[in-house]
Amino acid sequence: MPPPPLHSPSSKATEQNSRIIWAPSIPSIDWSELLQTISLHGILVQASGLRECKAYTFVFDSDSKPFSGSQSIIFVVGYADGVKYAFRLPYHLRKSKLRDRLLSNELEQWEAFVQSRIPLVPRVVGYSLSIDNPIGFPFIAYEWVEGKPLSWNDYEPQNTVQREKIIKSLALFTINTACRLQKPGETTTEVYVTQAIDRKIKRVLKGQLRTAKLVDCLRQRSLIRKYMIPELDSSPWVMVHGDLSGPNIITDTEYNISGIIDFGFAEYVPLQFAAVFPRILDHESYQDQDDIDIAPELSDDPESSLVWRSKNSETKRRDRQIFLETVKGLCDTHGEICRSFYRVLNSKEEIRRYWRFVAISNQKLHQVMVKVNWLLHDAEWVDENLSNEWKLFQLANSSVVSDSTSDLSGFS
């Protein structure tokens, strides 16, 4: 797997009328600062303690050009017998408390995948959750996955057999993960979503979130029961990888998946919100300078929905259908979790549910949803209920409301 450029251009999302130009931001690396922060020799010292093989060195020139992602950098050490270990350091997360908490969570979830014997997951061979180690920085070391990151778009891979192979493997990985890693819900699904929106409202009231308005958050809160599936309200919470995108899917030359990496976004979520397409098949777009059109045809057709045209091509629809049919075919062997998963993905409201749920935590998507009025055909019903929604929020969060200096007169 060849490393990406050390210095990746930073980019951001901007809004232009009904368009959003969206691209991921990968921080560049100041090499002199890096060497003052971590010890390259310390990585080799750690590597020496992980195996009895004493002949080892950096490979892929990773000592001078480490792999770089949005949060971490990766160094690779190779041993004389051909074994390779990757050392993943959350270098781009500079706030130590946040960094240590996220790394600890990633390690916990990663090991849960390994212990449950989920295929394609590399084994963790060592770690440190503090700076008290020879490297001088927290890290996770794991078995290197041979291959290259998946390159995926409407035109690559062109071979339909290869595309289907990838999609079917991801469907099996997703269902295996959900079926083998589940637990009783910490709350009902409705409470889970309500609390997530309430946390956003609290930030708005405290002046900590400038990209959202109180009235829009209350509209969002009032919509919960519109896209909830009541029968699944008390279903188990299941594990999701959270980022099945190209860089985290490693393939061989025949497009067999040789490994899934990066568990920084893995978490347990309510079943009905775990049922989403992998990132390479979802409705969002994260390609550099990819124009994303917000569909204007929000007509009276109940099936009308928001689409980002760049990800709703005929090829994408066909790919999603293959994923969906693969999940359906697994239902007999994987039981009720799989059947519920299929039911959610096969719903006519799948796209609307996806947008409304993602907009809870994604600020840009929140702004898009506001712009298209939350994909509503009966917006008057929502606005009539805003006063009641505000009262419900007050009852659940009285201390935050009493401390707020926001103008709340419109909802009293």
mmCIF file of C-alpha atoms in Angstrom:
data_model
loop_
_atom_site.group_PDB
_atom_site.id
_atom_site.type_symbol
_atom_site.label_atom_id
_atom_site.label_comp_id
_atom_site.label_asym_id
_atom_site.label_seq_id
_atom_site.Cartn_x
_atom_site.Cartn_y
_atom_site.Cartn_z
ATOM 1 C CA MET A 1 0.000 0.000 0.000
ATOM 2 C CA PRO A 2 1.973 3.049 -1.190
ATOM 3 C CA PRO A 3 1.827 6.042 1.155
ATOM 4 C CA PRO A 4 -0.029 9.194 0.099
ATOM 5 C CA PRO A 5 1.863 12.492 -0.219
ATOM 6 C CA LEU A 6 3.294 13.795 3.031
ATOM 7 C CA HIS A 7 1.767 17.201 2.441
ATOM 8 C CA SER A 8 -1.870 16.982 1.463
ATOM 9 C CA PRO A 9 -3.661 20.182 0.393
ATOM 10 C CA SER A 10 -6.145 21.381 2.951
ATOM 11 C CA SER A 11 -9.646 22.035 1.714
ATOM 12 C CA LYS A 12 -12.991 22.931 3.177
ATOM 13 C CA ALA A 13 -16.691 23.096 2.456
ATOM 14 C CA THR A 14 -18.268 26.324 1.268
ATOM 15 C CA GLU A 15 -21.859 27.166 0.433
ATOM 16 C CA GLN A 16 -22.812 28.832 -2.846
ATOM 17 C CA ASN A 17 -26.526 29.316 -3.392
ATOM 18 C CA SER A 18 -27.911 25.776 -3.747
ATOM 19 C CA ARG A 19 -24.466 24.252 -3.984
ATOM 20 C CA ILE A 20 -21.900 22.964 -1.592
ATOM 21 C CA ILE A 21 -18.324 22.218 -2.574
ATOM 22 C CA TRP A 22 -17.076 19.620 -0.159
ATOM 23 C CA ALA A 23 -13.659 18.060 0.325
ATOM 24 C CA PRO A 24 -11.902 16.453 3.280
ATOM 25 C CA SER A 25 -9.159 18.257 5.105
ATOM 26 C CA ILE A 26 -5.892 16.374 5.691
ATOM 27 C CA PRO A 27 -3.410 18.403 7.723
ATOM 28 C CA SER A 28 0.073 18.903 6.347
ATOM 29 C CA ILE A 29 3.040 17.828 8.453
ATOM 30 C CA ASP A 30 5.773 20.117 9.733
ATOM 31 C CA TRP A 31 8.665 17.638 9.711
ATOM 32 C CA SER A 32 10.883 19.560 12.138
ATOM 33 C CA GLU A 33 8.004 19.838 14.591
ATOM 34 C CA LEU A 34 7.233 16.136 14.138
ATOM 35 C CA LEU A 35 10.782 15.122 15.075
ATOM 36 C CA GLN A 36 10.607 17.282 18.186
ATOM 37 C CA THR A 37 7.398 15.526 19.213
ATOM 38 C CA ILE A 38 8.077 11.860 18.506
ATOM 39 C CA SER A 39 11.140 9.597 18.386
ATOM 40 C CA LEU A 40 11.695 7.575 15.208
ATOM 41 C CA HIS A 41 14.261 5.521 17.091
ATOM 42 C CA GLY A 42 11.587 4.918 19.732
ATOM 43 C CA ILE A 43 9.352 3.302 17.102
ATOM 44 C CA LEU A 44 12.112 0.809 16.347
ATOM 45 C CA VAL A 45 12.612 0.226 20.073
ATOM 46 C CA GLN A 46 8.890 -0.582 20.399
ATOM 47 C CA ALA A 47 9.082 -2.820 17.327
ATOM 48 C CA SER A 48 11.985 -4.756 18.848
ATOM 49 C CA GLY A 49 9.853 -5.723 21.817
ATOM 50 C CA LEU A 50 6.920 -7.003 19.798
ATOM 51 C CA ARG A 51 8.656 -9.960 18.103
ATOM 52 C CA GLU A 52 11.681 -12.178 18.630
ATOM 53 C CA CYS A 53 12.953 -11.376 15.143
ATOM 54 C CA LYS A 54 15.771 -8.883 15.717
ATOM 55 C CA ALA A 55 16.319 -7.660 12.158
ATOM 56 C CA TYR A 56 13.889 -4.837 11.375
ATOM 57 C CA THR A 57 13.746 -1.441 9.723
ATOM 58 C CA PHE A 58 11.309 1.127 8.383
ATOM 59 C CA VAL A 59 9.736 0.196 5.039
ATOM 60 C CA PHE A 60 7.978 2.167 2.295
ATOM 61 C CA ASP A 61 10.198 5.154 3.262
ATOM 62 C CA SER A 62 7.707 5.718 6.058
ATOM 63 C CA ASP A 63 10.435 7.124 8.328
ATOM 64 C CA SER A 64 10.582 10.150 5.993
ATOM 65 C CA LYS A 65 7.138 9.972 4.349
ATOM 66 C CA PRO A 66 4.651 8.534 6.836
ATOM 67 C CA PHE A 67 1.125 7.763 5.779
ATOM 68 C CA SER A 68 -1.055 10.740 6.693
ATOM 69 C CA GLY A 69 -4.803 10.826 7.311
ATOM 70 C CA SER A 70 -7.209 13.315 8.837
ATOM 71 C CA GLN A 71 -6.270 12.358 12.400
ATOM 72 C CA SER A 72 -3.245 10.077 12.342
ATOM 73 C CA ILE A 73 0.101 9.336 10.784
ATOM 74 C CA ILE A 74 1.359 5.790 10.218
ATOM 75 C CA PHE A 75 4.885 4.390 10.222
ATOM 76 C CA VAL A 76 5.555 0.861 8.973
ATOM 77 C CA VAL A 77 8.296 -1.429 10.296
ATOM 78 C CA GLY A 78 9.318 -4.556 8.402
ATOM 79 C CA TYR A 79 11.072 -7.593 9.872
ATOM 80 C CA ALA A 80 13.583 -9.858 8.145
ATOM 81 C CA ASP A 81 11.027 -12.674 7.861
ATOM 82 C CA GLY A 82 8.634 -10.469 5.874
ATOM 83 C CA VAL A 83 6.218 -9.581 8.684
ATOM 84 C CA LYS A 84 5.262 -5.891 8.853
ATOM 85 C CA TYR A 85 3.677 -3.886 11.657
ATOM 86 C CA ALA A 86 2.045 -0.478 11.338
ATOM 87 C CA PHE A 87 2.366 2.126 14.103
ATOM 88 C CA ARG A 88 -0.589 4.496 14.096
ATOM 89 C CA LEU A 89 -0.117 7.766 15.986
ATOM 90 C CA PRO A 90 -3.024 10.256 16.383
ATOM 91 C CA TYR A 91 -0.591 13.068 15.622
ATOM 92 C CA HIS A 92 -3.117 15.533 14.217
ATOM 93 C CA LEU A 93 -5.150 15.488 17.444
ATOM 94 C CA ARG A 94 -3.196 17.927 19.584
ATOM 95 C CA LYS A 95 -5.601 18.322 22.518
ATOM 96 C CA SER A 96 -4.287 15.580 24.750
ATOM 97 C CA LYS A 97 -7.517 14.824 26.641
ATOM 98 C CA LEU A 98 -9.520 14.480 23.431
ATOM 99 C CA ARG A 99 -6.711 12.556 21.744
ATOM 100 C CA ASP A 100 -6.322 10.075 24.587
ATOM 101 C CA ARG A 101 -10.072 9.554 24.907
ATOM 102 C CA LEU A 102 -10.527 8.930 21.173
ATOM 103 C CA LEU A 103 -7.543 6.590 20.988
ATOM 104 C CA SER A 104 -8.748 4.631 24.006
ATOM 105 C CA ASN A 105 -12.194 4.286 22.418
ATOM 106 C CA GLU A 106 -10.704 3.212 19.095
ATOM 107 C CA LEU A 107 -8.571 0.573 20.788
ATOM 108 C CA GLU A 108 -11.553 -0.770 22.734
ATOM 109 C CA GLN A 109 -13.715 -1.063 19.622
ATOM 110 C CA TRP A 110 -10.885 -2.469 17.500
ATOM 111 C CA GLU A 111 -10.207 -5.224 20.014
ATOM 112 C CA ALA A 112 -13.929 -6.007 20.141
ATOM 113 C CA PHE A 113 -13.820 -6.658 16.376
ATOM 114 C CA VAL A 114 -10.789 -8.921 16.788
ATOM 115 C CA GLN A 115 -12.208 -10.835 19.763
ATOM 116 C CA SER A 116 -15.456 -11.420 17.861
ATOM 117 C CA ARG A 117 -13.418 -12.809 14.957
ATOM 118 C CA ILE A 118 -14.830 -10.418 12.395
ATOM 119 C CA PRO A 119 -13.048 -11.335 9.137
ATOM 120 C CA LEU A 120 -10.725 -8.787 7.459
ATOM 121 C CA VAL A 121 -9.781 -7.004 10.703
ATOM 122 C CA PRO A 122 -6.006 -6.870 11.408
ATOM 123 C CA ARG A 123 -4.802 -7.910 14.851
ATOM 124 C CA VAL A 124 -3.595 -5.288 17.345
ATOM 125 C CA VAL A 125 -0.072 -6.245 18.484
ATOM 126 C CA GLY A 126 0.749 -3.403 20.869
ATOM 127 C CA TYR A 127 -0.336 -0.004 22.108
ATOM 128 C CA SER A 128 0.277 2.821 24.534
ATOM 129 C CA LEU A 129 -2.414 5.308 25.566
ATOM 130 C CA SER A 130 0.029 7.849 26.994
ATOM 131 C CA ILE A 131 3.281 9.582 26.068
ATOM 132 C CA ASP A 132 5.149 7.410 28.581
ATOM 133 C CA ASN A 133 6.809 5.141 26.020
ATOM 134 C CA PRO A 134 9.968 5.208 23.850
ATOM 135 C CA ILE A 135 8.096 6.935 21.002
ATOM 136 C CA GLY A 136 6.976 9.751 23.272
ATOM 137 C CA PHE A 137 3.466 9.653 21.812
ATOM 138 C CA PRO A 138 0.363 7.420 22.146
ATOM 139 C CA PHE A 139 0.085 4.750 19.466
ATOM 140 C CA ILE A 140 -1.601 1.559 18.287
ATOM 141 C CA ALA A 141 0.525 -1.064 16.513
ATOM 142 C CA TYR A 142 -1.190 -3.607 14.276
ATOM 143 C CA GLU A 143 -0.526 -6.158 11.586
ATOM 144 C CA TRP A 144 0.165 -4.479 8.273
ATOM 145 C CA VAL A 145 -2.405 -5.256 5.563
ATOM 146 C CA GLU A 146 -0.850 -5.944 2.162
ATOM 147 C CA GLY A 147 -2.510 -4.314 -0.805
ATOM 148 C CA LYS A 148 -3.610 -0.817 -1.682
ATOM 149 C CA PRO A 149 -6.458 1.486 -0.652
ATOM 150 C CA LEU A 150 -9.588 1.027 -2.720
ATOM 151 C CA SER A 151 -10.072 3.555 -5.490
ATOM 152 C CA TRP A 152 -13.816 3.780 -6.080
ATOM 153 C CA ASN A 153 -16.044 5.939 -8.241
ATOM 154 C CA ASP A 154 -18.533 5.472 -11.075
ATOM 155 C CA TYR A 155 -15.723 4.490 -13.446
ATOM 156 C CA GLU A 156 -13.295 2.582 -11.248
ATOM 157 C CA PRO A 157 -13.253 -0.334 -11.095
ATOM 158 C CA GLN A 158 -14.869 -0.663 -14.514
ATOM 159 C CA ASN A 159 -15.247 -4.432 -14.347
ATOM 160 C CA THR A 160 -18.723 -5.195 -12.988
ATOM 161 C CA VAL A 161 -17.573 -8.518 -11.494
ATOM 162 C CA GLN A 162 -14.905 -6.678 -9.485
ATOM 163 C CA ARG A 163 -17.399 -4.062 -8.338
ATOM 164 C CA GLU A 164 -19.862 -6.709 -7.188
ATOM 165 C CA LYS A 165 -17.085 -8.558 -5.372
ATOM 166 C CA ILE A 166 -16.249 -5.459 -3.311
ATOM 167 C CA ILE A 167 -19.896 -4.603 -2.595
ATOM 168 C CA LYS A 168 -20.829 -8.137 -1.520
ATOM 169 C CA SER A 169 -17.760 -8.351 0.754
ATOM 170 C CA LEU A 170 -18.681 -5.060 2.420
ATOM 171 C CA ALA A 171 -22.270 -6.208 2.906
ATOM 172 C CA LEU A 172 -21.069 -9.394 4.610
ATOM 173 C CA PHE A 173 -18.604 -7.437 6.770
ATOM 174 C CA THR A 174 -21.337 -4.992 7.798
ATOM 175 C CA ILE A 175 -23.857 -7.688 8.711
ATOM 176 C CA ASN A 176 -21.268 -9.842 10.496
ATOM 177 C CA THR A 177 -20.299 -6.804 12.550
ATOM 178 C CA ALA A 178 -23.888 -5.942 13.480
ATOM 179 C CA CYS A 179 -24.827 -9.544 14.325
ATOM 180 C CA ARG A 180 -21.727 -10.458 16.323
ATOM 181 C CA LEU A 181 -21.310 -7.165 18.150
ATOM 182 C CA GLN A 182 -24.554 -6.076 19.777
ATOM 183 C CA LYS A 183 -25.729 -5.119 23.229
ATOM 184 C CA PRO A 184 -28.908 -3.951 24.990
ATOM 185 C CA GLY A 185 -29.607 -0.314 24.225
ATOM 186 C CA GLU A 186 -28.400 2.246 26.741
ATOM 187 C CA THR A 187 -31.682 4.069 26.021
ATOM 188 C CA THR A 188 -34.525 3.697 23.581
ATOM 189 C CA THR A 189 -33.751 4.932 20.082
ATOM 190 C CA GLU A 190 -36.082 7.911 20.467
ATOM 191 C CA VAL A 191 -34.315 9.012 23.638
ATOM 192 C CA TYR A 192 -30.927 8.526 21.947
ATOM 193 C CA VAL A 193 -31.830 10.853 19.064
ATOM 194 C CA THR A 194 -33.619 13.383 21.305
ATOM 195 C CA GLN A 195 -30.617 13.662 23.614
ATOM 196 C CA ALA A 196 -28.282 14.150 20.649
ATOM 197 C CA ILE A 197 -30.380 17.062 19.349
ATOM 198 C CA ASP A 198 -30.739 18.497 22.859
ATOM 199 C CA ARG A 199 -26.948 18.600 23.190
ATOM 200 C CA LYS A 200 -26.879 20.707 20.033
ATOM 201 C CA ILE A 201 -29.611 23.002 21.349
ATOM 202 C CA LYS A 202 -27.639 23.505 24.567
ATOM 203 C CA ARG A 203 -24.626 24.613 22.540
ATOM 204 C CA VAL A 204 -26.833 27.055 20.617
ATOM 205 C CA LEU A 205 -28.241 28.509 23.852
ATOM 206 C CA LYS A 206 -24.750 28.920 25.276
ATOM 207 C CA GLY A 207 -23.523 30.674 22.137
ATOM 208 C CA GLN A 208 -21.114 27.840 21.328
ATOM 209 C CA LEU A 209 -22.656 26.901 17.975
ATOM 210 C CA ARG A 210 -22.999 29.787 15.530
ATOM 211 C CA THR A 211 -24.014 27.688 12.529
ATOM 212 C CA ALA A 212 -27.444 26.743 13.899
ATOM 213 C CA LYS A 213 -30.489 28.633 15.164
ATOM 214 C CA LEU A 214 -32.761 27.588 17.988
ATOM 215 C CA VAL A 215 -35.894 27.537 15.830
ATOM 216 C CA ASP A 216 -34.221 25.188 13.318
ATOM 217 C CA CYS A 217 -33.039 22.828 16.049
ATOM 218 C CA LEU A 218 -36.567 22.705 17.461
ATOM 219 C CA ARG A 219 -37.910 21.863 14.009
ATOM 220 C CA GLN A 220 -35.339 19.100 13.837
ATOM 221 C CA ARG A 221 -36.404 17.859 17.277
ATOM 222 C CA SER A 222 -40.074 17.814 16.296
ATOM 223 C CA LEU A 223 -39.286 15.596 13.292
ATOM 224 C CA ILE A 224 -37.903 12.681 15.285
ATOM 225 C CA ARG A 225 -41.175 10.785 15.358
ATOM 226 C CA LYS A 226 -41.556 11.276 11.612
ATOM 227 C CA TYR A 227 -38.552 9.154 10.724
ATOM 228 C CA MET A 228 -38.381 6.805 13.694
ATOM 229 C CA ILE A 229 -39.483 3.194 13.224
ATOM 230 C CA PRO A 230 -41.453 2.528 16.444
ATOM 231 C CA GLU A 231 -41.154 -1.263 16.267
ATOM 232 C CA LEU A 232 -37.351 -0.928 16.423
ATOM 233 C CA ASP A 233 -37.334 1.621 19.246
ATOM 234 C CA SER A 234 -36.123 -0.939 21.804
ATOM 235 C CA SER A 235 -33.950 -3.002 19.455
ATOM 236 C CA PRO A 236 -30.343 -3.765 20.402
ATOM 237 C CA TRP A 237 -27.537 -1.354 19.714
ATOM 238 C CA VAL A 238 -25.076 -2.781 17.203
ATOM 239 C CA MET A 239 -21.515 -1.993 16.226
ATOM 240 C CA VAL A 240 -20.732 -0.031 13.072
ATOM 241 C CA HIS A 241 -17.308 0.620 11.566
ATOM 242 C CA GLY A 242 -18.373 4.170 10.826
ATOM 243 C CA ASP A 243 -16.028 4.925 7.911
ATOM 244 C CA LEU A 244 -16.069 2.290 5.171
ATOM 245 C CA SER A 245 -14.470 4.638 2.663
ATOM 246 C CA GLY A 246 -11.773 3.918 0.080
ATOM 247 C CA PRO A 247 -8.688 4.663 2.217
ATOM 248 C CA ASN A 248 -9.874 2.200 4.878
ATOM 249 C CA ILE A 249 -10.631 -0.667 2.488
ATOM 250 C CA ILE A 250 -7.447 -2.455 1.387
ATOM 251 C CA THR A 251 -7.622 -4.641 -1.717
ATOM 252 C CA ASP A 252 -5.325 -6.894 -3.721
ATOM 253 C CA THR A 253 -4.795 -6.696 -7.476
ATOM 254 C CA GLU A 254 -7.915 -8.789 -8.122
ATOM 255 C CA TYR A 255 -10.125 -6.530 -5.985
ATOM 256 C CA ASN A 256 -10.422 -8.982 -3.155
ATOM 257 C CA ILE A 257 -10.628 -7.108 0.143
ATOM 258 C CA SER A 258 -7.541 -8.024 2.157
ATOM 259 C CA GLY A 259 -8.316 -5.878 5.190
ATOM 260 C CA ILE A 260 -10.446 -3.167 6.818
ATOM 261 C CA ILE A 261 -8.545 -0.574 8.852
ATOM 262 C CA ASP A 262 -9.111 2.575 10.960
ATOM 263 C CA PHE A 263 -11.637 2.060 13.746
ATOM 264 C CA GLY A 264 -11.632 5.650 14.982
ATOM 265 C CA PHE A 265 -15.338 6.056 14.182
ATOM 266 C CA ALA A 266 -16.479 2.609 15.288
ATOM 267 C CA GLU A 267 -19.257 2.692 17.877
ATOM 268 C CA TYR A 268 -22.460 1.068 19.076
ATOM 269 C CA VAL A 269 -25.597 2.784 17.750
ATOM 270 C CA PRO A 270 -29.310 1.904 17.730
ATOM 271 C CA LEU A 271 -30.038 -0.709 15.094
ATOM 272 C CA GLN A 272 -32.254 1.443 12.905
ATOM 273 C CA PHE A 273 -29.506 4.062 12.562
ATOM 274 C CA ALA A 274 -26.783 1.487 12.050
ATOM 275 C CA ALA A 275 -28.554 0.431 8.847
ATOM 276 C CA VAL A 276 -26.831 2.688 6.323
ATOM 277 C CA PHE A 277 -24.888 2.070 3.142
ATOM 278 C CA PRO A 278 -21.061 2.042 3.341
ATOM 279 C CA ARG A 279 -19.398 5.381 2.731
ATOM 280 C CA ILE A 280 -18.399 4.414 -0.808
ATOM 281 C CA LEU A 281 -22.104 3.899 -1.607
ATOM 282 C CA ASP A 282 -23.800 6.540 0.522
ATOM 283 C CA HIS A 283 -25.503 9.744 -0.563
ATOM 284 C CA GLU A 284 -22.721 12.117 0.392
ATOM 285 C CA SER A 285 -19.711 13.276 -1.583
ATOM 286 C CA TYR A 286 -16.234 13.874 -0.249
ATOM 287 C CA GLN A 287 -14.230 14.160 -3.437
ATOM 288 C CA ASP A 288 -12.015 17.203 -3.938
ATOM 289 C CA GLN A 289 -13.923 20.050 -5.571
ATOM 290 C CA ASP A 290 -16.938 17.880 -6.294
ATOM 291 C CA ASP A 291 -19.991 20.016 -7.009
ATOM 292 C CA ILE A 292 -22.943 18.801 -5.015
ATOM 293 C CA ASP A 293 -26.356 19.883 -6.248
ATOM 294 C CA ILE A 294 -29.298 20.050 -3.906
ATOM 295 C CA ALA A 295 -32.250 18.711 -5.879
ATOM 296 C CA PRO A 296 -34.835 21.484 -6.340
ATOM 297 C CA GLU A 297 -37.766 19.220 -7.142
ATOM 298 C CA LEU A 298 -39.246 18.981 -3.652
ATOM 299 C CA SER A 299 -42.656 18.453 -5.186
ATOM 300 C CA ASP A 300 -45.872 17.036 -3.769
ATOM 301 C CA ASP A 301 -44.659 13.564 -4.687
ATOM 302 C CA PRO A 302 -44.253 11.739 -1.328
ATOM 303 C CA GLU A 303 -41.231 9.908 -2.744
ATOM 304 C CA SER A 304 -39.479 13.118 -3.708
ATOM 305 C CA SER A 305 -36.261 13.432 -1.746
ATOM 306 C CA LEU A 306 -33.017 15.263 -1.445
ATOM 307 C CA VAL A 307 -30.257 13.854 -3.598
ATOM 308 C CA TRP A 308 -26.714 14.920 -4.260
ATOM 309 C CA ARG A 309 -26.600 14.324 -7.943
ATOM 310 C CA SER A 310 -22.922 13.445 -7.988
ATOM 311 C CA LYS A 311 -23.688 10.367 -5.857
ATOM 312 C CA ASN A 312 -27.080 9.405 -7.290
ATOM 313 C CA SER A 313 -25.943 8.275 -10.713
ATOM 314 C CA GLU A 314 -27.257 5.150 -12.368
ATOM 315 C CA THR A 315 -24.060 3.369 -11.336
ATOM 316 C CA LYS A 316 -24.515 4.347 -7.679
ATOM 317 C CA ARG A 317 -28.120 3.210 -7.680
ATOM 318 C CA ARG A 318 -27.114 -0.122 -9.194
ATOM 319 C CA ASP A 319 -24.288 -0.528 -6.647
ATOM 320 C CA ARG A 320 -26.650 0.178 -3.749
ATOM 321 C CA GLN A 321 -29.129 -2.342 -5.116
ATOM 322 C CA ILE A 322 -26.415 -5.025 -5.185
ATOM 323 C CA PHE A 323 -25.580 -4.207 -1.560
ATOM 324 C CA LEU A 324 -29.253 -4.343 -0.627
ATOM 325 C CA GLU A 325 -29.858 -7.676 -2.370
ATOM 326 C CA THR A 326 -26.761 -9.136 -0.699
ATOM 327 C CA VAL A 327 -28.098 -8.120 2.718
ATOM 328 C CA LYS A 328 -31.461 -9.674 1.828
ATOM 329 C CA GLY A 329 -29.726 -12.915 0.889
ATOM 330 C CA LEU A 330 -28.016 -13.048 4.297
ATOM 331 C CA CYS A 331 -31.245 -12.792 6.286
ATOM 332 C CA ASP A 332 -31.919 -16.540 6.493
ATOM 333 C CA THR A 333 -28.498 -17.228 8.025
ATOM 334 C CA HIS A 334 -28.062 -14.055 10.107
ATOM 335 C CA GLY A 335 -31.471 -13.701 11.726
ATOM 336 C CA GLU A 336 -33.578 -10.805 12.964
ATOM 337 C CA ILE A 337 -30.800 -8.187 13.083
ATOM 338 C CA CYS A 338 -30.163 -8.718 9.381
ATOM 339 C CA ARG A 339 -33.882 -8.640 8.536
ATOM 340 C CA SER A 340 -34.312 -5.337 10.389
ATOM 341 C CA PHE A 341 -31.231 -3.964 8.670
ATOM 342 C CA TYR A 342 -32.698 -4.865 5.277
ATOM 343 C CA ARG A 343 -36.077 -3.408 6.172
ATOM 344 C CA VAL A 344 -34.571 -0.015 7.017
ATOM 345 C CA LEU A 345 -32.363 0.141 3.925
ATOM 346 C CA ASN A 346 -35.196 -0.966 1.652
ATOM 347 C CA SER A 347 -37.585 1.714 2.900
ATOM 348 C CA LYS A 348 -38.799 4.379 0.461
ATOM 349 C CA GLU A 349 -37.901 6.909 3.158
ATOM 350 C CA GLU A 350 -34.293 5.702 3.429
ATOM 351 C CA ILE A 351 -32.748 8.842 1.898
ATOM 352 C CA ARG A 352 -34.845 11.243 3.971
ATOM 353 C CA ARG A 353 -34.085 9.339 7.161
ATOM 354 C CA TYR A 354 -30.388 9.370 6.309
ATOM 355 C CA TRP A 355 -30.236 13.141 5.745
ATOM 356 C CA ARG A 356 -32.225 13.989 8.861
ATOM 357 C CA PHE A 357 -30.167 11.703 11.078
ATOM 358 C CA VAL A 358 -26.758 12.760 9.754
ATOM 359 C CA ALA A 359 -27.771 16.422 10.129
ATOM 360 C CA ILE A 360 -27.900 15.934 13.901
ATOM 361 C CA SER A 361 -24.115 15.882 14.146
ATOM 362 C CA ASN A 362 -22.980 17.292 10.803
ATOM 363 C CA GLN A 363 -23.134 21.096 10.820
ATOM 364 C CA LYS A 364 -23.002 21.462 7.040
ATOM 365 C CA LEU A 365 -25.792 18.948 6.558
ATOM 366 C CA HIS A 366 -27.809 20.791 9.214
ATOM 367 C CA GLN A 367 -27.524 23.955 7.114
ATOM 368 C CA VAL A 368 -28.550 22.076 3.967
ATOM 369 C CA MET A 369 -31.603 20.640 5.723
ATOM 370 C CA VAL A 370 -32.625 24.081 6.924
ATOM 371 C CA LYS A 371 -32.304 25.334 3.378
ATOM 372 C CA VAL A 372 -34.664 22.679 1.993
ATOM 373 C CA ASN A 373 -36.996 22.931 5.004
ATOM 374 C CA TRP A 374 -36.078 19.472 6.329
ATOM 375 C CA LEU A 375 -37.619 17.862 3.215
ATOM 376 C CA LEU A 376 -41.101 18.546 4.501
ATOM 377 C CA HIS A 377 -44.360 18.752 2.595
ATOM 378 C CA ASP A 378 -46.264 19.681 5.743
ATOM 379 C CA ALA A 379 -43.994 22.303 7.287
ATOM 380 C CA GLU A 380 -47.004 24.056 8.831
ATOM 381 C CA TRP A 381 -47.612 21.022 11.067
ATOM 382 C CA VAL A 382 -44.069 21.269 12.397
ATOM 383 C CA ASP A 383 -44.226 24.999 13.071
ATOM 384 C CA GLU A 384 -47.530 24.614 14.886
ATOM 385 C CA ASN A 385 -45.778 22.209 17.258
ATOM 386 C CA LEU A 386 -42.661 24.309 17.935
ATOM 387 C CA SER A 387 -44.110 25.827 21.089
ATOM 388 C CA ASN A 388 -44.839 22.386 22.493
ATOM 389 C CA GLU A 389 -41.408 21.131 21.427
ATOM 390 C CA TRP A 390 -39.779 24.033 23.281
ATOM 391 C CA LYS A 391 -41.739 23.168 26.425
ATOM 392 C CA LEU A 392 -40.612 19.543 26.171
ATOM 393 C CA PHE A 393 -37.012 20.670 25.852
ATOM 394 C CA GLN A 394 -37.422 22.963 28.858
ATOM 395 C CA LEU A 395 -38.745 20.118 30.983
ATOM 396 C CA ALA A 396 -35.791 17.904 30.095
ATOM 397 C CA ASN A 397 -33.131 20.617 30.339
ATOM 398 C CA SER A 398 -34.383 23.168 32.871
ATOM 399 C CA SER A 399 -30.947 24.113 34.235
ATOM 400 C CA VAL A 400 -29.595 24.973 30.795
ATOM 401 C CA VAL A 401 -32.649 27.060 29.923
ATOM 402 C CA SER A 402 -32.549 29.043 33.171
ATOM 403 C CA ASP A 403 -28.896 29.903 32.592
ATOM 404 C CA SER A 404 -29.441 30.961 28.978
ATOM 405 C CA THR A 405 -29.506 34.573 27.820
ATOM 406 C CA SER A 406 -31.054 33.740 24.431
ATOM 407 C CA ASP A 407 -34.237 35.428 23.280
ATOM 408 C CA LEU A 408 -36.810 32.680 23.839
ATOM 409 C CA SER A 409 -39.936 34.827 23.739
ATOM 410 C CA GLY A 410 -41.088 33.351 20.445
ATOM 411 C CA PHE A 411 -41.622 29.939 22.014
ATOM 412 C CA SER A 412 -43.297 30.830 25.303
#
